[in-house]
Structure formats: C-alpha cells, structure tokens
XYZ file of N, CA and C in Angstrom:
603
model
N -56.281 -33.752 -155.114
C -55.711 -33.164 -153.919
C -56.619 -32.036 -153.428
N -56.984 -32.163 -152.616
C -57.852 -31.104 -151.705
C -57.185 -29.836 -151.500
N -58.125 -28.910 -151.919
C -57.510 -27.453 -151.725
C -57.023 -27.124 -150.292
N -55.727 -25.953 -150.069
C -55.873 -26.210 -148.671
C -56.762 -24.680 -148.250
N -56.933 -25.073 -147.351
C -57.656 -24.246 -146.571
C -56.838 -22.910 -145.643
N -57.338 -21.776 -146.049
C -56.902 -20.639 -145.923
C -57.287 -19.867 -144.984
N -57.126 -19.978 -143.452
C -57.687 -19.219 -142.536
C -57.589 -17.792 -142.361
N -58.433 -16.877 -141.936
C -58.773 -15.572 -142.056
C -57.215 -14.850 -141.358
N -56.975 -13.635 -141.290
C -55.941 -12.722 -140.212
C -57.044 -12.038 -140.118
N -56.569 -11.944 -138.323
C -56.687 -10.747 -137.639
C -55.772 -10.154 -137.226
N -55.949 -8.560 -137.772
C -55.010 -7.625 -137.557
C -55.152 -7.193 -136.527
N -54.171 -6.808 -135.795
C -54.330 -6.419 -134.340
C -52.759 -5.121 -134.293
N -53.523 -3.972 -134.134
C -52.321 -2.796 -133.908
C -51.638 -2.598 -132.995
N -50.298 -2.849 -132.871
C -49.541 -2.359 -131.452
C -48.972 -1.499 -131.694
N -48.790 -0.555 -130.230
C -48.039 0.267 -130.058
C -47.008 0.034 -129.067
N -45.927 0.174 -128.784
C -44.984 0.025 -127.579
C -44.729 1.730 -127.256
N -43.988 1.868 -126.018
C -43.513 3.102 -125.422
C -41.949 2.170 -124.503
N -41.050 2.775 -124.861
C -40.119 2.270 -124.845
C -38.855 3.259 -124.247
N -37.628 2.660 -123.291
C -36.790 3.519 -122.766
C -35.098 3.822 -123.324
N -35.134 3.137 -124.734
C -34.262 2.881 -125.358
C -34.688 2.133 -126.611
N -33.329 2.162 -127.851
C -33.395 1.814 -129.026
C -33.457 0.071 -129.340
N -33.393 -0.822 -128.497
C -33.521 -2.126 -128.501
C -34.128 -2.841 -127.156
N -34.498 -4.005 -127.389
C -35.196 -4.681 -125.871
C -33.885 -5.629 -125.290
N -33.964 -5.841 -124.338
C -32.756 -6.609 -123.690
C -31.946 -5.593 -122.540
N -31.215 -4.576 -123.285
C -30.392 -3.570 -122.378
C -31.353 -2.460 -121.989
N -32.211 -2.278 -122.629
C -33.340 -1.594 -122.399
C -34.896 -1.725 -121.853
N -35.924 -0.728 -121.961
C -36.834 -1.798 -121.513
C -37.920 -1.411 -122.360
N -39.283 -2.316 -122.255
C -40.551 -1.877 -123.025
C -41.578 -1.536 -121.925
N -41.372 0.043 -121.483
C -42.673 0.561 -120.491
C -43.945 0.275 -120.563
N -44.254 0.495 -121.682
C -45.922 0.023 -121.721
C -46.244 -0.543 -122.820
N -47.412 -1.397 -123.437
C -47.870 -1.760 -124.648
C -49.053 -1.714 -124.993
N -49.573 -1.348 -125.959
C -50.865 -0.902 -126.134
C -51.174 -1.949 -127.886
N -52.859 -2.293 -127.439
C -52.892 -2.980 -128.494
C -54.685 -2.719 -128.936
N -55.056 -2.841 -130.045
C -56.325 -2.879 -130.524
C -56.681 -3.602 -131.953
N -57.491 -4.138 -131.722
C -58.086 -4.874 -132.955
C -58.599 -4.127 -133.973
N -57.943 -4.238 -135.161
C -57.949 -3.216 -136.489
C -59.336 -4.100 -137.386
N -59.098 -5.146 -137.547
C -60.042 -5.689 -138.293
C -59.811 -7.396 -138.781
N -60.786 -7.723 -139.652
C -60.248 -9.312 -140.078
C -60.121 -9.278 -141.212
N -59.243 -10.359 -142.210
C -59.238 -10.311 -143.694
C -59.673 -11.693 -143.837
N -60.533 -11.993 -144.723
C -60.656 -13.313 -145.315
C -61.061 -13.434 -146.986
N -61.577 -14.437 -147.054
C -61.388 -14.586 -148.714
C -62.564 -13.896 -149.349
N -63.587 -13.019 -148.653
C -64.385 -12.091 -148.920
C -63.554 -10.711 -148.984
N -62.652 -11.049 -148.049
C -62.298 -9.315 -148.311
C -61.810 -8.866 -146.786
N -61.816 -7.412 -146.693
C -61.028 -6.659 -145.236
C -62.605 -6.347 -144.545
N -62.713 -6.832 -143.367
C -63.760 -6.041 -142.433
C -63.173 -5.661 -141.543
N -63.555 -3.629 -141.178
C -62.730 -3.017 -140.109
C -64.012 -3.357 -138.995
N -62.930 -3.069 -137.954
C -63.752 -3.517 -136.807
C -63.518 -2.136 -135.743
N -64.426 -1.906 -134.950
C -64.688 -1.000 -133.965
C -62.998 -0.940 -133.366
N -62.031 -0.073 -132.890
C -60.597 -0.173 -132.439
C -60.587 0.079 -131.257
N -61.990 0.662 -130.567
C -62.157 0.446 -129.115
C -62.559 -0.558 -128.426
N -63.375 -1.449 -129.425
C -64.138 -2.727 -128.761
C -63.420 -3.679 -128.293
N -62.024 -4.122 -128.666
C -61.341 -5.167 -128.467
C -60.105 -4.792 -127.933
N -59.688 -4.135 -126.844
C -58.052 -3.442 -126.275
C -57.567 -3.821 -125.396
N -56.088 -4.206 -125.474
C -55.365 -4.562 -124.283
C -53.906 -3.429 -123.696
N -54.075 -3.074 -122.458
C -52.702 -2.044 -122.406
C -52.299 -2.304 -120.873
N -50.965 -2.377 -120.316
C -50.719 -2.873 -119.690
C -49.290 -1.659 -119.108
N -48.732 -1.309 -118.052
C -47.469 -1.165 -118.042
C -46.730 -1.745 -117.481
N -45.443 -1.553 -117.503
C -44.814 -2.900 -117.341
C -43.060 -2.471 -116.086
N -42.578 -3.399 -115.453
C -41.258 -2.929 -114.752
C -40.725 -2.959 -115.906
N -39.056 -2.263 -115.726
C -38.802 -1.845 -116.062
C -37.631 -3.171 -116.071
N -36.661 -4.357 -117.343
C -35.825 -5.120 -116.975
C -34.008 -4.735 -116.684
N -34.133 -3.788 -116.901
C -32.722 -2.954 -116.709
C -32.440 -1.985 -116.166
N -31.428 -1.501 -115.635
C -31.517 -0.084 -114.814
C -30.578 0.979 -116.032
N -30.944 0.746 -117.197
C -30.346 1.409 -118.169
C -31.741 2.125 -119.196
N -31.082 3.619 -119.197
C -32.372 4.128 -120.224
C -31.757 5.238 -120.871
N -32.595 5.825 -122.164
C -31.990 6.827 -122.760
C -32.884 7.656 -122.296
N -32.279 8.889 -122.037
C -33.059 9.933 -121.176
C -33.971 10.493 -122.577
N -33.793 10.618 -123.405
C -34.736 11.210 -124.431
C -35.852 10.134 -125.227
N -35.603 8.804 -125.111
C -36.418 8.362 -125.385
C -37.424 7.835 -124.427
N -36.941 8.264 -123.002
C -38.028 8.137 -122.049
C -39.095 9.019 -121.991
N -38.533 10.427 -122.471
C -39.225 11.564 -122.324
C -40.652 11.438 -123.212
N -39.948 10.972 -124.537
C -41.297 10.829 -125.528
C -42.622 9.979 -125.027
N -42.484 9.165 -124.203
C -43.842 8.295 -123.912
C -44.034 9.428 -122.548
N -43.324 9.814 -121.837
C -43.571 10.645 -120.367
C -43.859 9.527 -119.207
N -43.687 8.443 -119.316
C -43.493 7.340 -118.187
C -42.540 7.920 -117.213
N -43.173 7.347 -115.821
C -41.913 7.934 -114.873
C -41.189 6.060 -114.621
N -39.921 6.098 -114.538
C -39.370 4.667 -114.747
C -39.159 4.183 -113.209
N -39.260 5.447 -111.965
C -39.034 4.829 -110.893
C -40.909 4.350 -110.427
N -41.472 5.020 -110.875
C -42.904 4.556 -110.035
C -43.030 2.765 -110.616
N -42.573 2.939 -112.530
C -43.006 1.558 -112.838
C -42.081 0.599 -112.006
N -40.506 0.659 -111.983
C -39.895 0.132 -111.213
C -40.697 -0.747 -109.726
N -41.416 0.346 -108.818
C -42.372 -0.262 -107.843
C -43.787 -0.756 -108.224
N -44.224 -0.194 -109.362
C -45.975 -0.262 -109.739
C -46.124 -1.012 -110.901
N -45.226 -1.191 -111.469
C -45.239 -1.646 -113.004
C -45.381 -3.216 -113.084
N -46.407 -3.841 -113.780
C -46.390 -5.397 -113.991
C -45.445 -6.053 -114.232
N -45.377 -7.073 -113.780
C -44.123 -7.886 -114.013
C -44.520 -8.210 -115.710
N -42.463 -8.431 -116.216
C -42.941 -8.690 -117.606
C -43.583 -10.190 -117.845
N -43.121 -11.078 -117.000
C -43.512 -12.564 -117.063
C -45.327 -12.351 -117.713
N -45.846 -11.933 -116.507
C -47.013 -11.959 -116.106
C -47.919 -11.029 -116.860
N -47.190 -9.646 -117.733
C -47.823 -8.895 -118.230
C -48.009 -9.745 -120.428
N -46.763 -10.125 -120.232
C -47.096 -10.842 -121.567
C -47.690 -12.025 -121.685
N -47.906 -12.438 -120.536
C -48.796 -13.849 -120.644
C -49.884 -13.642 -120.310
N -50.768 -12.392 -119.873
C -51.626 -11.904 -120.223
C -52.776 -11.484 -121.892
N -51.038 -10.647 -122.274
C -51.241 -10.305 -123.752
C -51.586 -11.592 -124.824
N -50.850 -12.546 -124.631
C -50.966 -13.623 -125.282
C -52.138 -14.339 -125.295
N -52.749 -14.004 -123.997
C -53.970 -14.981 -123.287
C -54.991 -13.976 -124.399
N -55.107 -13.049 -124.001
C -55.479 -12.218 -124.917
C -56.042 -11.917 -126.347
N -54.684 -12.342 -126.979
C -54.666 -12.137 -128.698
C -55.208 -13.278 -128.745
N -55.065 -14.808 -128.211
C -55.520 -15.545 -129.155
C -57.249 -16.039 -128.360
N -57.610 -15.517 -127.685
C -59.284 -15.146 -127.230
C -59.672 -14.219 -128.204
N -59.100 -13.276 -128.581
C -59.966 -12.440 -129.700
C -59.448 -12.714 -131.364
N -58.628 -13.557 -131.199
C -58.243 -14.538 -132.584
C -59.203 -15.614 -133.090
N -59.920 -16.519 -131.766
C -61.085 -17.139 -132.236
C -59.927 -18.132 -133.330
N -60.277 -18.016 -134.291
C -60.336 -19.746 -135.619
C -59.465 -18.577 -136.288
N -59.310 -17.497 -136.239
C -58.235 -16.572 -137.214
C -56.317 -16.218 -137.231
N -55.778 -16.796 -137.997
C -54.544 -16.008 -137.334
C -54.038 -14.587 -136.654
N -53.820 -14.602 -136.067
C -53.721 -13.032 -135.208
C -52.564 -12.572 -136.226
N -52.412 -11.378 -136.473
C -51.148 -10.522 -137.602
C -50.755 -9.602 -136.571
N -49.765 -8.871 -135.982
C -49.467 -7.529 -135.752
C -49.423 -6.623 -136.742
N -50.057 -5.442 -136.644
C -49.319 -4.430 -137.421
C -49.028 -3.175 -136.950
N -48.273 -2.181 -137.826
C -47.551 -1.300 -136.481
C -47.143 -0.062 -137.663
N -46.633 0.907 -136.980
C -46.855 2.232 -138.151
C -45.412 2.623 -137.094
N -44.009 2.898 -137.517
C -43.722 1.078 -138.073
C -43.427 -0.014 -137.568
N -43.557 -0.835 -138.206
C -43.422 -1.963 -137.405
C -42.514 -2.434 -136.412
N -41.192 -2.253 -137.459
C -40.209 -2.646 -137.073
C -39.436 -2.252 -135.582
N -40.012 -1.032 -135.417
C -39.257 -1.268 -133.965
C -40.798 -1.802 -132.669
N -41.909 -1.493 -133.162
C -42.527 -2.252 -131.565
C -42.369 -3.526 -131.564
N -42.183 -3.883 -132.993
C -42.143 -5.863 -133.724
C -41.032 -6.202 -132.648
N -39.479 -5.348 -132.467
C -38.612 -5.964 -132.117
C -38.580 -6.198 -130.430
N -39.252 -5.118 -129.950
C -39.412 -5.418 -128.227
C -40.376 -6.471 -128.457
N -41.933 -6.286 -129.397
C -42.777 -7.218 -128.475
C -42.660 -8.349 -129.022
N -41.747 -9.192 -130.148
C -41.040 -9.996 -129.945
C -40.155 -10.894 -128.621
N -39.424 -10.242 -128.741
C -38.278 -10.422 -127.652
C -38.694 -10.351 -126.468
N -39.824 -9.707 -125.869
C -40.582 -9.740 -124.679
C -41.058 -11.229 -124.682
N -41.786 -11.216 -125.812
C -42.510 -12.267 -125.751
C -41.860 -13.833 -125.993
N -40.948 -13.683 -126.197
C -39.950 -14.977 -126.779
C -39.260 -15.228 -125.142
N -38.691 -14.155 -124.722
C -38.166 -13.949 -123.662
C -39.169 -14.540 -121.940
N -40.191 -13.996 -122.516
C -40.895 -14.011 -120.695
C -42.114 -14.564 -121.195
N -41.992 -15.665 -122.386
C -43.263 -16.933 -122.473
C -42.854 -17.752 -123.242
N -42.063 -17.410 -124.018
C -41.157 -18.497 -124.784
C -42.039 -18.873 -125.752
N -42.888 -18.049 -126.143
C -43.441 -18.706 -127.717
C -44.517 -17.078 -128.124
N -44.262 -16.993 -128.992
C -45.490 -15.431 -129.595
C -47.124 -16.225 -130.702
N -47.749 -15.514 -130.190
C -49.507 -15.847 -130.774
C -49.270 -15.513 -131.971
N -48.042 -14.608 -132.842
C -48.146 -14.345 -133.984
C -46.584 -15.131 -134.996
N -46.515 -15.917 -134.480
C -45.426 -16.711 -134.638
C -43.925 -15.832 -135.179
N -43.150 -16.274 -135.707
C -41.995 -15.514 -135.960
C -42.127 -14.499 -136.840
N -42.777 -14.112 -137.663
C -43.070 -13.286 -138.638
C -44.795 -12.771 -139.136
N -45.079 -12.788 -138.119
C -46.407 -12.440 -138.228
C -46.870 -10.945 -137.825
N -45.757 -10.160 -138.775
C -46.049 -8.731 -138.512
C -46.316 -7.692 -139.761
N -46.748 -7.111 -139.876
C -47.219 -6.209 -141.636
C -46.621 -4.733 -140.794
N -46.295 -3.852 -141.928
C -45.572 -2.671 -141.883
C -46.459 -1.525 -142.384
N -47.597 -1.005 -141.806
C -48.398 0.282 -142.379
C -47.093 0.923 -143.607
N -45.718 1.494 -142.995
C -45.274 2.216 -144.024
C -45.095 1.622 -145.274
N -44.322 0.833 -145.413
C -44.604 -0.490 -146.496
C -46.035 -0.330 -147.150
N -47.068 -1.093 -146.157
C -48.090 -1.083 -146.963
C -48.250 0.246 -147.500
N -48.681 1.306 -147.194
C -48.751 2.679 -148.168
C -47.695 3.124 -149.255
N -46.268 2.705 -148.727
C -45.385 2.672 -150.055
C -45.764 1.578 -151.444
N -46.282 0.345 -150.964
C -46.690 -0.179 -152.197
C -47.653 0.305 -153.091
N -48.685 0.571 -151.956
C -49.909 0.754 -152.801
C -49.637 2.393 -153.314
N -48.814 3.376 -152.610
C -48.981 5.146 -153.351
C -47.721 4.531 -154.576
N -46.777 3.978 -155.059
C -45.721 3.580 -156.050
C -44.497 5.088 -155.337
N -44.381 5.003 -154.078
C -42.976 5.603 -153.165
C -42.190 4.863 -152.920
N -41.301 5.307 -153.129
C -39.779 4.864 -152.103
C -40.123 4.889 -150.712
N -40.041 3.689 -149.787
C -39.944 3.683 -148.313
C -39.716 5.010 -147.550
N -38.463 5.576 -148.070
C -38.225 6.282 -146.976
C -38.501 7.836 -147.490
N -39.369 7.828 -148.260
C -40.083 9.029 -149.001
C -42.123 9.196 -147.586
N -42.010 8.061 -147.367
C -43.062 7.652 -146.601
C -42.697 8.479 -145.114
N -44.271 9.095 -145.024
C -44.310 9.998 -143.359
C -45.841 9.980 -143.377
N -46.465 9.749 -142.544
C -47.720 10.399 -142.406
C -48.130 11.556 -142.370
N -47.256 12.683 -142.554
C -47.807 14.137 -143.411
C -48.113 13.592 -144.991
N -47.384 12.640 -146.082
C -48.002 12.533 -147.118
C -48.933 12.320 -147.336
N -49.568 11.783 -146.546
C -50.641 10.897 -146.957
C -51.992 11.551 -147.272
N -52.633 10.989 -148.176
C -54.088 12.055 -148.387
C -54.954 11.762 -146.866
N -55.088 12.922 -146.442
C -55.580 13.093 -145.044
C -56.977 12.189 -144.592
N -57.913 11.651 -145.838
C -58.742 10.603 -145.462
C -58.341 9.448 -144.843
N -57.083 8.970 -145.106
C -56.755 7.690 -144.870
C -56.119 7.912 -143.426
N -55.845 9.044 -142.908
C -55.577 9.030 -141.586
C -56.749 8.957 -140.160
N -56.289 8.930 -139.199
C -57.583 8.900 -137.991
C -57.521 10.123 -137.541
N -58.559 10.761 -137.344
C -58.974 11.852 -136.624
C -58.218 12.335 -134.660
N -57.688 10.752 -134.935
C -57.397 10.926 -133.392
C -55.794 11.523 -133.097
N -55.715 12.216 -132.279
C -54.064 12.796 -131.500
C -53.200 11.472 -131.869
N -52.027 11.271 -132.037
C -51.056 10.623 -131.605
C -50.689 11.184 -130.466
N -50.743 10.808 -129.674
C -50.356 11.417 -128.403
C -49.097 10.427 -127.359
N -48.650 9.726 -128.014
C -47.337 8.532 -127.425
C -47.623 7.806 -125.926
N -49.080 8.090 -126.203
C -49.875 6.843 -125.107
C -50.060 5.697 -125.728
N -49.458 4.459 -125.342
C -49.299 3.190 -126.164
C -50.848 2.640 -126.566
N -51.735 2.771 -125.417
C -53.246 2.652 -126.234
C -53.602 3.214 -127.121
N -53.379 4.884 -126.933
C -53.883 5.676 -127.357
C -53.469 5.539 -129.107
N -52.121 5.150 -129.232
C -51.819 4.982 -130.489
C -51.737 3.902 -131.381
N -52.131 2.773 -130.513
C -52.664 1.987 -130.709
C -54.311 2.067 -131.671
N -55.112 2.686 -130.483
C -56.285 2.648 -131.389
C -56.047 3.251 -132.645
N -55.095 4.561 -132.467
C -55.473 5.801 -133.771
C -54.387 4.847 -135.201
N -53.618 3.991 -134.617
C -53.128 3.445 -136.103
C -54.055 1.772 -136.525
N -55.019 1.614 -135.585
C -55.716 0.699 -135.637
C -56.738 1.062 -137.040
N -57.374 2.670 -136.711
C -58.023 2.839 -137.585
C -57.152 3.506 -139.172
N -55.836 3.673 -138.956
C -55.076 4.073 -140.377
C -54.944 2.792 -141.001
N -54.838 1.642 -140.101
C -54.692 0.357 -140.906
C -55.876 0.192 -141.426
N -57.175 0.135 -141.308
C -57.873 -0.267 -141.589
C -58.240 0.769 -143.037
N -58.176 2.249 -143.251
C -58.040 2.604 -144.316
C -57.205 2.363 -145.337
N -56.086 1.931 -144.832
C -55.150 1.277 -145.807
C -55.388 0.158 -146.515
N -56.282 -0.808 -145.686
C -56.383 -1.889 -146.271
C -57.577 -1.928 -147.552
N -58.591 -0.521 -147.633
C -59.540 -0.400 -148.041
C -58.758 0.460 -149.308
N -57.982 0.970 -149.276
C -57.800 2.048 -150.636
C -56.811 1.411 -151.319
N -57.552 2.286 -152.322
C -56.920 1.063 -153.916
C -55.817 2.462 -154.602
N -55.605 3.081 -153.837
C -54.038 3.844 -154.245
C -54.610 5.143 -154.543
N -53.353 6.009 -155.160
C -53.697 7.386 -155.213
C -54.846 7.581 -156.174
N -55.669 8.701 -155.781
C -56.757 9.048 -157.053
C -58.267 8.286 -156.394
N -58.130 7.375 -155.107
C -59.351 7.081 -155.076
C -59.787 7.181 -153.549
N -60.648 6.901 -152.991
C -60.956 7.100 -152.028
C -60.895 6.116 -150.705
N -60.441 6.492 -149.441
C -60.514 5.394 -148.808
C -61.204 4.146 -148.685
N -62.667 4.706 -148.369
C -63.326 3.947 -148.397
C -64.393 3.312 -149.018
C-alpha cells in the first residue's frame, strides 16, 4: 500500500475587527490577513508577513452593534454602511486570494485567539460563498499552541507571559492588518520554540 502523501500547511494569520460578540446579528467591519509561513515534512519556514496581505473593509449586515466593541477597532459604521465592500464580493475576493498564495499547500488559519475571528470568518464565508479555502476546521489557536508547548493551563495564557522573544516588535494597534501582520510573526516564533528555557529561534 502506498504511503499517503502529506501536503504542506500554509499558515495564514487573521485578524477580524468586529461590532459585536457573534456574526449574523452583528457584523465583521474589517479583516486583515498575512502569510505567517509554510510547514512541511522538513520542518516550519517563516515567511516575510508583509509580502503576502489581504485587508479589506466591509458593510456592515445588520443595523445592530455594541457600542463598546465598535469603539475598540475605531471603525466609523455609518461611512462603511455607504463605503464599505459588499460582504458577497469582499469574501470572494479573500478566498480568491488564500488559495493563489496556497499554491499545492493547504491554507490553515491561525489567530491569537482563534476562536472568535474563526467564528465570523467562518460564517462570513459559509454565508456569502458557501464554501471556506480552509475547510471546516482548518484553524490552529496561538493560545493553545503556547499553552502546550510552556505546560499552562489555557486560561493562565496572556501575552504579557510570554518570554518577550517570542513576541513581535510591532504595536497591536486593533487595525485588522496591522494585527494581522504582528501575530503573523508571534506565530511563526511559536512554531520555532521548543518551550520554556530555550530560545525562539
């Protein structure tokens, strides 16, 4: 029986900026994305997190928002309302996208954490193309990953713990690119360090 054949991931970091705690009654303002790196059966290669980026903003699908979680990205919701890409058109972009810089590799999301940009750009994408480049579960959890590899409890996990090499030099600043790139490059130290006591890279 022939071995099967094991195609590479590409990790690809998203960020969302968002006007509420779920997608549907709420909306996903902008999305920001960058290519973290590839894994194959050699190993993790990080890749440049500026060279490969997609960011887009988007209307807005509801006239419902939480006033404090609008504040955190600083989107104004009436300009996107008139200026903002349609979602149809803005995720079938993204898609066009991931799998042009996927090439022969599976595309992965990953996300610091995951779980909530996973659940808009899911549901965006299920919603306004009816199929995702990273199929139903094709998402990795930075916090996770650093809870396995430091031996923490999940919710002991913040990015103040962390030994400050493995972080990016760059602002979080709740610009969906912007944080995009800067957890593009935390993934990619993560994937390189072999736990507490040694060095990122």
């Amino acid at each position: 029986m022939a071995a099967r054949r094991i195609r590479p991931s590409l990790y690809i970091s998203v960020d969302i900026e968002a006007d509420g705690p779920i997608p549907g009654p709420y909306s996903m303002l902008s999305l920001g994305a960058a290519v973290s790196g590839v894994q194959d059966a050699g190993g993790f290669t990080a890749a440049d997190p500026e060279k490969h980026t997609f960011y887009r903003e988007l209307r807005p699908v509801s006239e419902e928002f939480v006033p404090e979680a609008l504040a955190v990205s600083g989107l104004d919701r009436e300009r996107l309302a008139r200026e903002g890409l349609d979602p149809a058109l803005a995720m079938a972009q993204f898609s066009r996208c991931v799998r042009e810089v996927s090439g022969d590799a599976q595309p992965v999301m990953c996300g610091y954490p995951a779980s909530y940009d996973w659940t808009f750009l899911y549901w965006y994408l299920i919603r306004f193309t009816g199929a995702s480049p990273f199929g139903h579960s094709g998402c990795l959890d930075m916090k996770t990953m650093y809870a396995t590899k430091a031996g923490l409890p999940l919710r002991a996990v913040a990015k103040g713990i962390m030994p400050r090499e493995l972080l990016s030099r760059r602002r979080h600043t709740h610009h969906a690119l912007d944080d995009a790139v800067e957890q593009a490059e935390l993934f990619a130290n993560l994937m390189e360090w072999q736990g507490p006591g040694s060095p990122s890279r």
